[in-house]
Amino acid sequence: MDLEGALDLIVEVPDFPEPGVLFRDLAPLFAHAEGFATVVNALAETIEPDTELLAAVEARGFMLASAVGYARGLGVVLVRKPGKLPLVAQRIDYALEYGTASLELPAGVAGPGARVGVVDDVLATGGTVDATCQLLERAGAEVAGISVVMELAALDGRAALSGRKIRSLLVA
Ligand SMILES: O=P(O)(O)OC[C@H]1O[C@H](OP(=O)(O)OP(=O)(O)O)[C@H](O)[C@@H]1O
Ligand SMILES: Nc1ncnc2[nH]cnc12
Protein backbone atom coordinates (compact mmCIF):
# COMPACT_ATOMS: atom_id res chain seq x y z
CA MET A 1 0.00 0.00 0.00
CA ASP A 2 1.34 3.44 -0.87
CA LEU A 3 1.21 6.44 1.47
CA GLU A 4 -1.72 8.03 -0.36
CA GLY A 5 -3.74 4.83 0.04
CA ALA A 6 -2.84 4.61 3.70
CA LEU A 7 -3.85 8.22 4.38
CA ASP A 8 -7.15 7.57 2.58
CA LEU A 9 -8.03 5.32 5.53
CA ILE A 10 -8.54 8.42 7.69
CA VAL A 11 -12.29 9.04 8.02
CA GLU A 12 -13.97 12.44 8.32
CA VAL A 13 -16.73 12.63 10.93
CA PRO A 14 -18.81 15.84 10.94
CA ASP A 15 -19.88 17.46 14.21
CA PHE A 16 -17.68 15.45 16.57
CA PRO A 17 -17.02 15.97 19.43
CA GLU A 18 -19.16 19.09 19.07
CA PRO A 19 -21.16 20.84 16.30
CA GLY A 20 -18.99 22.50 13.67
CA VAL A 21 -15.91 20.30 14.15
CA LEU A 22 -14.94 17.99 11.27
CA PHE A 23 -13.19 15.23 13.20
CA ARG A 24 -10.43 13.24 11.46
CA ASP A 25 -10.70 9.71 12.78
CA LEU A 26 -7.47 7.71 12.52
CA ALA A 27 -8.97 4.57 14.10
CA PRO A 28 -9.42 2.78 10.72
CA LEU A 29 -5.83 3.62 9.80
CA PHE A 30 -4.47 2.35 13.13
CA ALA A 31 -6.44 -0.89 12.67
CA HIS A 32 -5.13 -1.55 9.13
CA ALA A 33 -1.83 -3.46 9.34
CA GLU A 34 -0.41 -2.34 5.99
CA GLY A 35 -1.76 1.19 6.23
CA PHE A 36 -0.42 1.65 9.74
CA ALA A 37 3.02 0.30 8.79
CA THR A 38 3.15 2.59 5.74
CA VAL A 39 2.34 5.67 7.79
CA VAL A 40 4.73 4.73 10.61
CA ASN A 41 7.58 4.22 8.11
CA ALA A 42 6.84 7.56 6.43
CA LEU A 43 6.70 9.32 9.79
CA ALA A 44 9.96 7.66 10.85
CA GLU A 45 11.64 9.31 7.84
CA THR A 46 10.58 12.75 9.06
CA ILE A 47 12.49 12.45 12.35
CA GLU A 48 15.49 14.80 12.40
CA PRO A 49 18.80 12.88 12.32
CA ASP A 50 20.09 14.32 15.62
CA THR A 51 17.01 13.24 17.58
CA GLU A 52 17.80 11.34 20.80
CA LEU A 53 14.30 10.74 22.19
CA LEU A 54 10.68 11.03 21.04
CA ALA A 55 7.86 12.74 22.95
CA ALA A 56 4.39 11.27 22.49
CA VAL A 57 1.16 13.10 23.27
CA GLU A 58 -1.64 11.11 24.93
CA ALA A 59 -3.51 9.29 23.54
CA ARG A 60 -3.32 8.96 19.77
CA GLY A 61 0.26 10.20 19.76
CA PHE A 62 1.25 7.18 21.85
CA MET A 63 0.25 4.82 19.01
CA LEU A 64 2.45 6.57 16.52
CA ALA A 65 5.45 7.52 18.64
CA SER A 66 5.95 4.05 20.06
CA ALA A 67 6.01 2.52 16.58
CA VAL A 68 8.21 5.30 15.15
CA GLY A 69 10.53 4.97 18.14
CA TYR A 70 10.88 1.26 17.48
CA ALA A 71 11.56 1.90 13.79
CA ARG A 72 14.21 4.54 14.55
CA GLY A 73 15.75 2.90 17.63
CA LEU A 74 14.57 5.70 19.92
CA GLY A 75 12.90 5.71 23.32
CA VAL A 76 9.66 7.57 24.01
CA VAL A 77 8.65 9.97 26.76
CA LEU A 78 4.89 9.88 27.40
CA VAL A 79 3.36 13.35 27.77
CA ARG A 80 0.20 12.63 29.72
CA LYS A 81 -3.13 14.06 30.74
CA PRO A 82 -3.28 15.03 34.43
CA GLY A 83 -3.54 12.49 37.21
CA LYS A 84 -1.62 9.69 35.47
CA LEU A 85 1.99 10.38 36.36
CA PRO A 86 3.41 9.67 39.82
CA LEU A 87 6.33 12.07 39.36
CA VAL A 88 5.62 15.24 37.39
CA ALA A 89 8.36 17.55 36.11
CA GLN A 90 6.09 20.17 34.51
CA ARG A 91 2.39 20.82 33.92
CA ILE A 92 0.73 23.12 31.35
CA ASP A 93 -2.86 24.18 30.58
CA TYR A 94 -3.76 25.05 26.98
CA ALA A 95 -6.63 25.52 24.46
CA LEU A 96 -7.79 22.89 21.93
CA GLU A 97 -9.99 23.16 18.80
CA TYR A 98 -12.75 21.82 21.06
CA GLY A 99 -12.16 23.03 24.62
CA THR A 100 -9.25 23.22 27.01
CA ALA A 101 -6.83 20.59 28.26
CA SER A 102 -3.74 20.04 30.41
CA LEU A 103 -0.63 17.95 29.92
CA GLU A 104 2.15 16.77 32.21
CA LEU A 105 5.75 15.76 31.55
CA PRO A 106 7.17 12.98 33.71
CA ALA A 107 10.14 13.81 35.91
CA GLY A 108 13.62 12.59 35.06
CA VAL A 109 13.20 11.41 31.46
CA ALA A 110 13.70 14.39 29.13
CA GLY A 111 16.74 15.93 30.74
CA PRO A 112 18.61 19.17 30.01
CA GLY A 113 20.07 19.25 26.51
CA ALA A 114 18.19 16.20 25.23
CA ARG A 115 17.20 16.55 21.55
CA VAL A 116 13.55 15.50 21.47
CA GLY A 117 11.27 14.89 18.47
CA VAL A 118 7.55 15.49 19.09
CA VAL A 119 5.14 13.01 17.46
CA ASP A 120 1.35 13.32 17.24
CA ASP A 121 -1.46 12.39 14.88
CA VAL A 122 -3.19 15.68 14.07
CA LEU A 123 -1.92 19.26 14.11
CA ALA A 124 -5.04 21.44 14.39
CA THR A 125 -4.69 24.75 16.29
CA GLY A 126 -1.20 23.68 17.33
CA GLY A 127 -2.12 24.11 21.00
CA THR A 128 -1.24 20.56 21.97
CA VAL A 129 2.11 20.42 20.22
CA ASP A 130 3.01 23.92 21.39
CA ALA A 131 2.18 22.92 24.98
CA THR A 132 4.34 19.81 24.58
CA CYS A 133 7.26 21.85 23.25
CA GLN A 134 6.93 24.25 26.17
CA LEU A 135 6.93 21.39 28.68
CA LEU A 136 10.08 19.95 27.14
CA GLU A 137 11.85 23.30 26.99
CA ARG A 138 10.96 24.17 30.59
CA ALA A 139 12.66 20.90 31.53
CA GLY A 140 15.76 22.02 29.60
CA ALA A 141 15.29 19.72 26.60
CA GLU A 142 15.52 20.94 22.99
CA VAL A 143 12.81 20.29 20.41
CA ALA A 144 14.53 18.72 17.38
CA GLY A 145 11.38 18.68 15.24
CA ILE A 146 7.66 18.02 15.11
CA SER A 147 6.20 15.13 13.10
CA VAL A 148 2.48 14.66 12.53
CA VAL A 149 0.38 12.52 10.22
CA MET A 150 -2.06 15.26 9.35
CA GLU A 151 -2.13 19.04 9.46
CA LEU A 152 -5.42 20.97 9.31
CA ALA A 153 -4.34 24.05 7.32
CA ALA A 154 -7.47 26.09 8.10
CA LEU A 155 -6.62 26.09 11.81
CA ASP A 156 -3.10 27.40 11.14
CA GLY A 157 -1.22 25.40 13.75
CA ARG A 158 2.00 26.48 12.02
CA ALA A 159 1.44 30.04 13.24
CA ALA A 160 1.29 28.81 16.85
CA LEU A 161 4.54 26.94 16.26
CA SER A 162 6.42 29.57 14.27
CA GLY A 163 10.12 28.95 14.00
CA ARG A 164 9.85 25.21 14.66
CA LYS A 165 10.55 22.42 12.17
CA ILE A 166 7.20 20.80 11.33
CA ARG A 167 6.84 17.78 9.06
CA SER A 168 3.36 16.52 8.17
CA LEU A 169 2.47 13.64 5.84
CA LEU A 170 -0.82 15.22 4.79
CA VAL A 171 -2.09 18.79 4.69
CA ALA A 172 -5.88 19.05 4.52
O1 LIG B 1 -3.55 21.14 17.45
P1 LIG B 1 -4.61 21.01 18.51
O2 LIG B 1 -5.75 21.96 18.32
O3 LIG B 1 -4.04 21.10 19.88
O4 LIG B 1 -5.28 19.58 18.35
C1 LIG B 1 -4.55 18.40 18.13
C2 LIG B 1 -4.70 17.43 19.25
O5 LIG B 1 -6.07 17.06 19.43
C3 LIG B 1 -6.17 15.65 19.55
O6 LIG B 1 -5.99 15.24 20.84
P2 LIG B 1 -7.11 15.11 21.98
O7 LIG B 1 -6.79 16.09 23.06
O8 LIG B 1 -8.46 15.17 21.36
O9 LIG B 1 -6.79 13.71 22.64
P3 LIG B 1 -6.71 12.15 22.28
O10 LIG B 1 -5.44 11.92 21.51
O11 LIG B 1 -6.66 11.56 23.63
O12 LIG B 1 -7.93 11.73 21.50
C4 LIG B 1 -5.03 15.16 18.67
O13 LIG B 1 -4.66 13.83 18.99
C5 LIG B 1 -3.93 16.16 18.96
O14 LIG B 1 -3.14 15.79 20.08
N1 LIG C 1 -10.61 18.05 13.70
C1 LIG C 1 -9.87 17.19 14.41
N2 LIG C 1 -9.84 15.88 14.09
C2 LIG C 1 -9.09 15.02 14.80
N3 LIG C 1 -8.34 15.38 15.84
C3 LIG C 1 -8.34 16.67 16.18
N4 LIG C 1 -7.69 17.33 17.16
C4 LIG C 1 -8.05 18.62 17.09
N5 LIG C 1 -8.90 18.83 16.09
C5 LIG C 1 -9.09 17.62 15.50
Coordinates of C-alpha atoms and ligand atoms in Angstrom, one line a residue, residues 17 23 57-61 81 94-98 101 120-130 155 157, ligand 1:
P17 CA -17.0 16.0 19.4
F23 CA -13.2 15.2 13.2
V57 CA 1.2 13.1 23.3
E58 CA -1.6 11.1 24.9
A59 CA -3.5 9.3 23.5
R60 CA -3.3 9.0 19.8
G61 CA 0.3 10.2 19.8
K81 CA -3.1 14.1 30.7
Y94 CA -3.8 25.1 27.0
A95 CA -6.6 25.5 24.5
L96 CA -7.8 22.9 21.9
E97 CA -10.0 23.2 18.8
Y98 CA -12.8 21.8 21.1
A101 CA -6.8 20.6 28.3
D120 CA 1.4 13.3 17.2
D121 CA -1.5 12.4 14.9
V122 CA -3.2 15.7 14.1
L123 CA -1.9 19.3 14.1
A124 CA -5.0 21.4 14.4
T125 CA -4.7 24.7 16.3
G126 CA -1.2 23.7 17.3
G127 CA -2.1 24.1 21.0
T128 CA -1.2 20.6 22.0
V129 CA 2.1 20.4 20.2
D130 CA 3.0 23.9 21.4
L155 CA -6.6 26.1 11.8
G157 CA -1.2 25.4 13.7
Ligands
LIG1 O1 -3.5 21.1 17.5 P1 -4.6 21.0 18.5 O2 -5.7 22.0 18.3 O3 -4.0 21.1 19.9 O4 -5.3 19.6 18.3 C1 -4.6 18.4 18.1 C2 -4.7 17.4 19.2 O5 -6.1 17.1 19.4 C3 -6.2 15.7 19.5 O6 -6.0 15.2 20.8 P2 -7.1 15.1 22.0 O7 -6.8 16.1 23.1 O8 -8.5 15.2 21.4 O9 -6.8 13.7 22.6 P3 -6.7 12.1 22.3 O10 -5.4 11.9 21.5 O11 -6.7 11.6 23.6 O12 -7.9 11.7 21.5 C4 -5.0 15.2 18.7 O13 -4.7 13.8 19.0 C5 -3.9 16.2 19.0 O14 -3.1 15.8 20.1

